[in-house]
CSV table of C-alpha atoms in Angstrom, one decimal:
chain,number,residue,atom,x,y,z
B,1,MET,CA,0.0,0.0,0.0
B,2,THR,CA,1.3,3.4,-0.9
B,3,LEU,CA,0.5,7.1,-0.5
B,4,ARG,CA,1.1,9.0,-3.8
B,5,ILE,CA,1.7,12.7,-4.2
B,6,ASP,CA,1.2,14.0,-7.8
B,7,ILE,CA,4.1,16.3,-8.7
B,8,ALA,CA,4.0,16.1,-12.5
B,9,GLY,CA,5.6,19.2,-14.0
B,10,LEU,CA,6.3,20.7,-10.5
B,11,PRO,CA,9.5,22.8,-10.4
B,12,ALA,CA,12.1,21.4,-8.0
B,13,GLU,CA,12.0,24.6,-6.0
B,14,GLN,CA,8.5,23.8,-4.9
B,15,LEU,CA,9.9,20.9,-2.9
B,16,ARG,CA,10.8,22.7,0.3
B,17,PHE,CA,12.9,21.3,3.1
B,18,ALA,CA,12.6,23.2,6.4
B,19,ALA,CA,12.6,22.6,10.2
B,20,SER,CA,9.5,23.2,12.2
B,21,PRO,CA,9.4,23.9,16.0
B,22,LEU,CA,5.7,23.0,16.2
B,23,ALA,CA,6.2,19.7,14.3
B,24,GLU,CA,9.1,18.7,16.6
B,25,LEU,CA,7.1,19.7,19.7
B,26,THR,CA,4.3,17.5,18.5
B,27,ALA,CA,6.8,14.6,17.9
B,28,MET,CA,8.0,15.0,21.5
B,29,LEU,CA,4.4,14.9,22.8
B,30,HIS,CA,3.8,11.7,20.8
B,31,VAL,CA,6.9,10.2,22.5
B,32,LEU,CA,5.4,11.1,25.9
B,33,ALA,CA,2.1,9.6,24.9
B,34,GLU,CA,3.5,6.5,23.3
B,35,PRO,CA,6.9,5.8,24.9
B,36,ALA,CA,6.8,2.1,23.7
B,37,HIS,CA,7.1,3.4,20.2
B,38,HIS,CA,10.4,5.1,21.0
B,39,PRO,CA,12.5,3.0,23.4
B,40,HIS,CA,15.6,5.1,22.5
B,41,PHE,CA,13.9,8.1,24.1
B,42,ALA,CA,12.7,6.3,27.2
B,43,GLY,CA,15.1,8.0,29.5
B,44,TRP,CA,14.2,11.4,28.1
B,45,ALA,CA,10.5,10.7,28.5
B,46,ARG,CA,10.9,9.6,32.1
B,47,GLU,CA,12.9,12.7,33.0
B,48,VAL,CA,10.3,15.0,31.3
B,49,CYS,CA,7.4,13.3,33.0
B,50,ALA,CA,9.1,13.5,36.4
B,51,GLY,CA,9.7,17.2,36.1
B,52,MET,CA,6.3,18.2,34.7
B,53,ARG,CA,3.8,19.9,36.9
B,54,PRO,CA,0.8,17.6,37.6
B,55,GLU,CA,-1.6,20.3,36.2
B,56,LEU,CA,0.4,20.4,32.9
B,57,ALA,CA,0.6,16.6,32.7
B,58,GLU,CA,-3.2,16.4,32.9
B,59,ARG,CA,-3.7,19.1,30.2
B,60,VAL,CA,-1.2,17.2,28.0
B,61,ARG,CA,-3.3,14.0,28.5
B,62,GLU,CA,-6.6,15.7,27.8
B,63,ALA,CA,-5.5,16.8,24.4
B,64,ASP,CA,-3.3,13.9,23.5
B,65,SER,CA,-5.7,12.7,20.8
B,66,LEU,CA,-4.1,15.4,18.7
B,67,TRP,CA,-0.8,13.6,18.6
B,68,ARG,CA,-1.1,10.1,20.2
B,69,SER,CA,-2.3,7.9,17.3
B,70,ALA,CA,-2.0,10.5,14.5
B,71,GLN,CA,-0.9,14.1,14.4
B,72,ALA,CA,-3.6,16.7,13.6
B,73,ASP,CA,-2.8,18.2,10.2
B,74,PHE,CA,-2.4,21.8,11.6
B,75,LEU,CA,0.4,20.6,13.8
B,76,LEU,CA,2.6,19.9,10.7
B,77,PRO,CA,3.0,23.4,9.1
B,78,ALA,CA,3.2,23.6,5.3
B,79,HIS,CA,5.0,26.9,5.8
B,80,PRO,CA,7.4,26.3,8.8
B,81,ARG,CA,8.5,29.4,10.7
B,82,PRO,CA,11.7,30.0,12.7
B,83,THR,CA,9.9,30.1,16.0
B,84,LEU,CA,7.1,28.2,17.8
B,85,ALA,CA,5.3,31.5,18.5
B,86,GLU,CA,5.1,32.3,14.8
B,87,GLU,CA,3.8,28.8,13.9
B,88,LEU,CA,1.1,29.0,16.7
B,89,ALA,CA,0.1,32.3,15.3
B,90,ASP,CA,-0.4,30.7,11.9
B,91,VAL,CA,-2.6,28.0,13.5
B,92,ASP,CA,-4.7,30.7,15.1
B,93,LEU,CA,-5.5,32.0,11.5
B,94,ILE,CA,-7.2,28.7,10.6
B,95,ASP,CA,-11.0,28.9,10.8
B,96,ASP,CA,-12.9,26.9,13.4
B,97,GLU,CA,-14.4,24.5,10.9
B,98,THR,CA,-11.1,23.5,9.4
B,99,TYR,CA,-9.4,23.2,12.8
B,100,ALA,CA,-12.2,21.2,14.3
B,101,THR,CA,-12.4,18.8,11.3
B,102,ALA,CA,-8.6,18.1,11.4
B,103,ALA,CA,-8.7,17.7,15.2
B,104,LEU,CA,-11.6,15.3,15.0
B,105,VAL,CA,-9.9,13.1,12.4
B,106,SER,CA,-7.1,12.4,14.9
B,107,THR,CA,-9.4,12.3,17.9
B,108,CYS,CA,-12.0,9.9,16.3
B,109,GLY,CA,-9.5,7.8,14.4
B,110,SER,CA,-11.4,8.2,11.1
B,111,THR,CA,-11.3,10.4,8.1
B,112,ARG,CA,-15.0,9.8,7.5
B,113,ILE,CA,-16.3,12.2,10.1
B,114,ALA,CA,-19.2,13.6,8.1
B,115,ALA,CA,-20.0,15.3,4.8
B,116,ARG,CA,-21.1,18.4,6.6
B,117,SER,CA,-19.5,20.5,9.3
B,118,PRO,CA,-19.9,18.9,12.8
B,119,LEU,CA,-19.9,22.5,14.2
B,120,ALA,CA,-23.1,23.4,12.3
B,121,ASP,CA,-24.9,20.1,11.4
B,122,PRO,CA,-26.4,18.2,14.4
B,123,ALA,CA,-26.2,14.8,12.6
B,124,SER,CA,-22.5,15.3,11.8
B,125,ARG,CA,-21.9,16.3,15.4
B,126,GLU,CA,-23.5,13.2,16.8
B,127,ARG,CA,-21.5,11.1,14.3
B,128,ALA,CA,-18.3,12.7,15.5
B,129,LEU,CA,-19.2,12.2,19.2
B,130,ASP,CA,-20.1,8.5,18.6
B,131,LEU,CA,-16.8,7.9,17.0
B,132,ALA,CA,-14.9,9.7,19.8
B,133,GLN,CA,-16.8,7.8,22.4
B,134,ALA,CA,-15.8,4.5,20.9
B,135,ARG,CA,-12.2,5.6,21.2
B,136,GLY,CA,-12.4,6.3,24.9
B,137,PRO,CA,-13.7,8.8,27.6
B,138,ARG,CA,-10.8,11.2,27.1
B,139,GLN,CA,-11.4,11.4,23.4
B,140,GLU,CA,-15.1,11.9,23.9
B,141,ALA,CA,-14.5,14.7,26.4
B,142,PHE,CA,-12.1,16.5,24.1
B,143,ALA,CA,-14.5,16.2,21.1
B,144,GLU,CA,-17.4,17.4,23.2
B,145,SER,CA,-15.3,20.4,24.4
B,146,LEU,CA,-14.2,21.2,20.8
B,147,LEU,CA,-17.7,21.0,19.4
B,148,THR,CA,-19.3,23.0,22.2
B,149,ASN,CA,-16.8,25.8,22.5
B,150,PRO,CA,-14.1,25.6,19.7
B,151,SER,CA,-12.6,29.0,20.6
B,152,ALA,CA,-12.0,28.1,24.2
B,153,THR,CA,-10.7,24.7,23.4
B,154,ARG,CA,-8.3,26.0,20.8
B,155,ALA,CA,-7.0,28.6,23.3
B,156,ARG,CA,-6.5,25.9,25.9
B,157,VAL,CA,-4.6,23.7,23.4
B,158,ARG,CA,-2.3,26.6,22.5
B,159,ASP,CA,-1.7,27.5,26.1
B,160,THR,CA,-0.8,23.8,26.8
B,161,LEU,CA,1.7,23.9,23.9
B,162,GLU,CA,3.2,27.1,25.2
B,163,GLN,CA,3.6,25.6,28.7
B,164,CYS,CA,5.3,22.6,27.2
B,165,ALA,CA,7.7,24.9,25.4
B,166,GLU,CA,8.6,26.5,28.7
B,167,THR,CA,8.9,23.2,30.6
B,168,PHE,CA,10.9,21.1,28.2
B,169,PHE,CA,10.8,22.0,24.5
B,170,ASP,CA,12.7,25.3,24.4
B,171,SER,CA,15.9,23.8,25.9
B,172,ALA,CA,15.6,20.6,23.8
B,173,TRP,CA,15.0,22.6,20.6
B,174,ALA,CA,18.2,24.6,21.0
B,175,GLY,CA,20.2,21.3,21.1
B,176,LEU,CA,18.4,19.8,18.1
B,177,GLN,CA,18.8,22.7,15.7
B,178,PRO,CA,22.4,22.0,14.7
B,179,GLN,CA,21.5,18.4,13.8
B,180,LEU,CA,18.4,19.5,11.9
B,181,ALA,CA,20.3,22.2,10.1
B,182,ALA,CA,22.9,19.8,8.9
B,183,ASP,CA,20.3,17.4,7.6
B,184,LEU,CA,18.5,20.3,5.8
B,185,ARG,CA,21.8,21.5,4.1
B,186,HIS,CA,22.4,17.9,2.9
B,187,LYS,CA,18.9,17.6,1.4
B,188,GLN,CA,19.0,21.0,-0.2
B,189,ASP,CA,22.4,20.4,-1.8
B,190,LEU,CA,21.1,17.1,-3.2
B,191,LEU,CA,18.0,18.8,-4.6
B,192,ARG,CA,20.0,21.6,-6.1
B,193,HIS,CA,22.8,19.6,-7.6
B,194,LYS,CA,21.4,16.1,-8.2
B,195,GLY,CA,17.7,16.6,-8.5
B,196,ILE,CA,14.4,15.5,-6.9
B,197,ARG,CA,15.1,11.7,-7.1
B,198,ALA,CA,18.4,12.0,-5.1
B,199,ALA,CA,16.8,14.2,-2.5
B,200,LEU,CA,13.9,11.8,-2.0
B,201,ASP,CA,16.2,8.8,-1.8
B,202,ALA,CA,18.0,10.6,1.1
B,203,VAL,CA,14.8,11.4,2.9
B,204,SER,CA,13.9,7.7,3.6
B,205,GLY,CA,14.1,4.3,2.0
B,206,ALA,CA,10.3,4.4,2.3
B,207,VAL,CA,10.1,7.5,0.0
B,208,ALA,CA,10.8,7.3,-3.7
B,209,LEU,CA,10.1,9.1,-7.0
B,210,SER,CA,8.1,7.1,-9.5
B,211,GLU,CA,9.9,6.0,-12.7
B,212,ASP,CA,8.2,8.6,-14.8
B,213,GLY,CA,9.0,11.3,-12.2
B,214,ALA,CA,5.4,12.3,-11.9
B,215,ARG,CA,4.7,11.1,-8.3
B,216,ILE,CA,6.3,10.8,-4.9
B,217,VAL,CA,5.5,7.3,-3.7
B,218,ILE,CA,5.5,6.7,0.1
B,219,ASP,CA,5.3,3.3,1.7
B,220,LYS,CA,2.4,3.7,4.2
B,221,LEU,CA,-0.5,1.7,5.5
B,222,GLN,CA,-2.8,4.1,3.7
B,223,ASP,CA,-3.6,3.6,0.0
B,224,LYS,CA,-4.2,7.3,-0.9
B,225,ALA,CA,-3.4,9.9,-3.5
B,226,THR,CA,-3.1,13.6,-3.3
B,227,SER,CA,-1.6,16.5,-5.4
B,228,ALA,CA,1.1,19.0,-4.8
B,229,HIS,CA,0.1,21.4,-7.5
B,230,ASP,CA,-1.4,23.9,-5.1
B,231,GLY,CA,1.8,25.1,-3.5
B,232,GLY,CA,4.2,22.1,-3.6
B,233,VAL,CA,5.4,19.7,-0.9
B,234,THR,CA,7.1,20.5,2.4
B,235,PHE,CA,9.6,18.1,4.0
B,236,ILE,CA,10.2,18.5,7.7
B,237,PRO,CA,13.1,16.6,9.4
B,238,SER,CA,12.5,15.3,12.9
B,239,VAL,CA,14.7,13.8,15.6
B,240,PHE,CA,12.0,12.8,18.0
B,241,GLY,CA,9.7,11.6,15.2
B,242,THR,CA,11.9,8.5,14.6
B,243,PRO,CA,10.8,5.9,13.4
B,244,HIS,CA,7.6,7.5,12.1
B,245,LEU,CA,7.1,8.9,8.6
B,246,VAL,CA,4.1,11.3,9.0
B,247,VAL,CA,2.3,12.6,5.9
B,248,VAL,CA,-0.3,15.3,5.6
B,249,HIS,CA,-2.4,14.3,2.6
B,250,ALA,CA,-6.0,15.3,3.3
B,251,GLU,CA,-7.9,17.3,0.7
B,252,GLY,CA,-7.5,21.0,1.1
B,253,TRP,CA,-4.1,20.7,2.8
B,254,ARG,CA,-0.7,21.2,1.2
B,255,PRO,CA,1.2,17.9,1.4
B,256,VAL,CA,3.7,17.7,4.2
B,257,VAL,CA,6.1,14.9,5.0
B,258,GLN,CA,7.8,14.7,8.4
B,259,TYR,CA,10.7,12.3,8.2
B,260,PRO,CA,13.2,10.9,10.7
B,261,VAL,CA,16.8,12.3,10.4
B,262,ALA,CA,19.8,10.1,10.3
B,263,GLU,CA,17.9,6.9,9.5
B,264,ALA,CA,20.3,4.1,10.5
B,265,ALA,CA,19.3,1.8,7.6
B,266,ALA,CA,16.8,1.8,4.7
B,267,PRO,CA,13.5,0.6,6.1
B,268,VAL,CA,12.1,-2.6,4.7
B,269,PRO,CA,8.8,-1.9,2.7
B,270,LEU,CA,5.6,-3.3,4.1
B,271,ASP,CA,5.1,-5.4,1.0
B,272,THR,CA,8.4,-7.2,1.7
B,273,VAL,CA,7.5,-7.9,5.3
B,274,VAL,CA,4.1,-9.3,4.2
B,275,GLN,CA,5.9,-11.4,1.6
B,276,ARG,CA,8.2,-12.9,4.2
B,277,LEU,CA,5.4,-13.6,6.6
B,278,ASP,CA,3.5,-15.4,3.9
B,279,ALA,CA,6.6,-17.4,3.0
B,280,LEU,CA,7.0,-18.5,6.6
B,281,ALA,CA,3.3,-19.4,7.0
B,282,HIS,CA,3.6,-22.7,5.0
B,283,PRO,CA,4.5,-25.7,7.2
B,284,VAL,CA,6.7,-27.3,4.5
B,285,ARG,CA,8.8,-24.1,4.0
B,286,LEU,CA,9.1,-23.8,7.8
B,287,ARG,CA,10.5,-27.3,8.0
B,288,LEU,CA,13.0,-26.5,5.2
B,289,LEU,CA,14.1,-23.4,7.0
B,290,ARG,CA,14.7,-25.2,10.2
B,291,MET,CA,17.0,-27.7,8.4
B,292,LEU,CA,18.8,-24.9,6.5
B,293,ALA,CA,19.4,-23.1,9.8
B,294,ARG,CA,21.6,-26.0,10.8
B,295,SER,CA,23.7,-26.2,7.7
B,296,PRO,CA,23.6,-25.5,3.9
B,297,HIS,CA,21.8,-28.1,1.8
B,298,THR,CA,21.1,-28.7,-1.9
B,299,THR,CA,17.6,-29.2,-3.3
B,300,GLY,CA,18.2,-33.0,-3.6
B,301,GLU,CA,19.4,-33.3,0.0
B,302,LEU,CA,16.3,-31.5,1.2
B,303,ALA,CA,14.0,-33.6,-0.9
B,304,HIS,CA,15.6,-36.8,0.3
B,305,SER,CA,15.4,-35.7,4.0
B,306,TRP,CA,11.7,-34.9,3.9
B,307,ASP,CA,10.6,-37.5,1.3
B,308,LEU,CA,9.5,-34.8,-1.1
B,309,SER,CA,10.0,-34.5,-4.9
B,310,ALA,CA,12.8,-32.2,-6.1
B,311,PRO,CA,10.4,-30.0,-8.1
B,312,GLU,CA,8.2,-29.5,-5.0
B,313,VAL,CA,11.3,-28.5,-2.9
B,314,SER,CA,12.4,-26.1,-5.7
B,315,ARG,CA,9.1,-24.4,-5.7
B,316,HIS,CA,9.2,-23.8,-1.9
B,317,LEU,CA,12.8,-22.6,-2.1
B,318,ALA,CA,11.9,-20.2,-4.9
B,319,VAL,CA,9.3,-18.6,-2.6
B,320,LEU,CA,11.8,-18.3,0.2
B,321,ARG,CA,14.4,-16.8,-2.1
B,322,ARG,CA,12.0,-14.2,-3.5
B,323,ALA,CA,11.2,-13.2,0.1
B,324,GLY,CA,14.9,-12.7,0.7
B,325,LEU,CA,15.2,-15.3,3.4
B,326,LEU,CA,17.8,-17.5,1.7
B,327,THR,CA,21.3,-17.2,0.4
B,328,THR,CA,23.0,-19.5,-2.1
B,329,GLN,CA,26.5,-20.7,-2.9
B,330,ARG,CA,27.4,-22.6,-6.0
B,331,GLN,CA,30.0,-25.5,-5.7
B,332,GLY,CA,30.5,-27.0,-9.1
B,333,ARG,CA,27.2,-28.2,-10.4
B,334,TYR,CA,25.6,-28.0,-6.9
B,335,VAL,CA,23.8,-25.1,-5.4
B,336,ARG,CA,23.6,-25.0,-1.6
B,337,TYR,CA,21.0,-23.0,0.2
B,338,SER,CA,21.4,-21.4,3.6
B,339,LEU,CA,19.1,-19.5,5.8
B,340,ASP,CA,19.7,-15.7,5.9
B,341,LEU,CA,19.8,-15.3,9.6
B,342,PRO,CA,20.1,-11.5,9.8
B,343,GLN,CA,17.0,-11.1,7.5
B,344,LEU,CA,15.0,-13.6,9.6
B,345,SER,CA,16.1,-12.1,12.9
B,346,SER,CA,15.1,-8.6,11.8
B,347,LEU,CA,11.6,-9.6,10.7
B,348,GLY,CA,10.0,-8.7,14.0
B,349,THR,CA,11.8,-5.3,14.0
B,350,ASP,CA,10.9,-4.7,10.4
B,351,LEU,CA,7.2,-5.5,11.0
B,352,LEU,CA,7.1,-3.1,14.0
B,353,ALA,CA,8.8,-0.4,12.0
B,354,ALA,CA,6.4,-0.9,9.0
B,355,VAL,CA,3.4,-0.7,11.3
B,356,LEU,CA,4.6,2.4,13.2
B,357,ARG,CA,5.6,4.1,10.0
């Protein structure tokens, strides 16, 4: 499954790379809400939670549906500013209906909130509240507050973000800026001197340019399409967003991609993970792998050991090879198969990364 951004004919300068204080603060709040997704930040999260005033901790929890499961689109600016205050001022310019709809998408866990505005249409309001209720009492309370008094709720969310900035973000942001600036220089140099494809390849192994150069293709659990012809695409590097690859793609919003900086290795596509799980699901192939884990074997040896025909074993080995779970070594006229232990051992990690992406 992929998310596709149409950029056919789009000038390279409309692909913008910029750091965003608001997006990074949102990534930090996600880490605090879902620390299991980010074991490498566990120590930081414990320290921040221990030093946070109880009143602020409660306010962060009451609004965490804006960043726990998915970030609300207005928290990933299409036009990043140098300071958090400037970006929050831009959020204030969004009308209540647009703000509420984006907030309810993340709160309710569904893009199918309603065809009409939940602020004005009673049926749409009830639909949104029903969806929020199914998510939990905190989500229901936030949705009720947003729909009853959007201005007050928006002001409370902004105040919460400003208090978070004073408590932990401002000091952390100062330390992150050199790393983000170095990443941005690298991406901008690639874009300027080697073109869009090279810049996208450096963003993430899960981001690519289609062969015809007309679409940015992103490996996500969504199967969606959007267009960048109304203003281009913004790419925002994130330290605390690792390992997530977050994309704003809703209709009416300029596409934004928040990507993890300094990715240790190219992520394995979800299709590859699924292919490997399917390969392992067959009992015969699992028996063959267990034997190959002990030592290399030829097709004939495997067939003899398990009382199978050579063609049948060959078919199973072909499936395992296409899934990248075997290595081969030719010795004269014999080909010996071995289990690729690193690929198999990383399958659980790859599956988790694909799901969290």
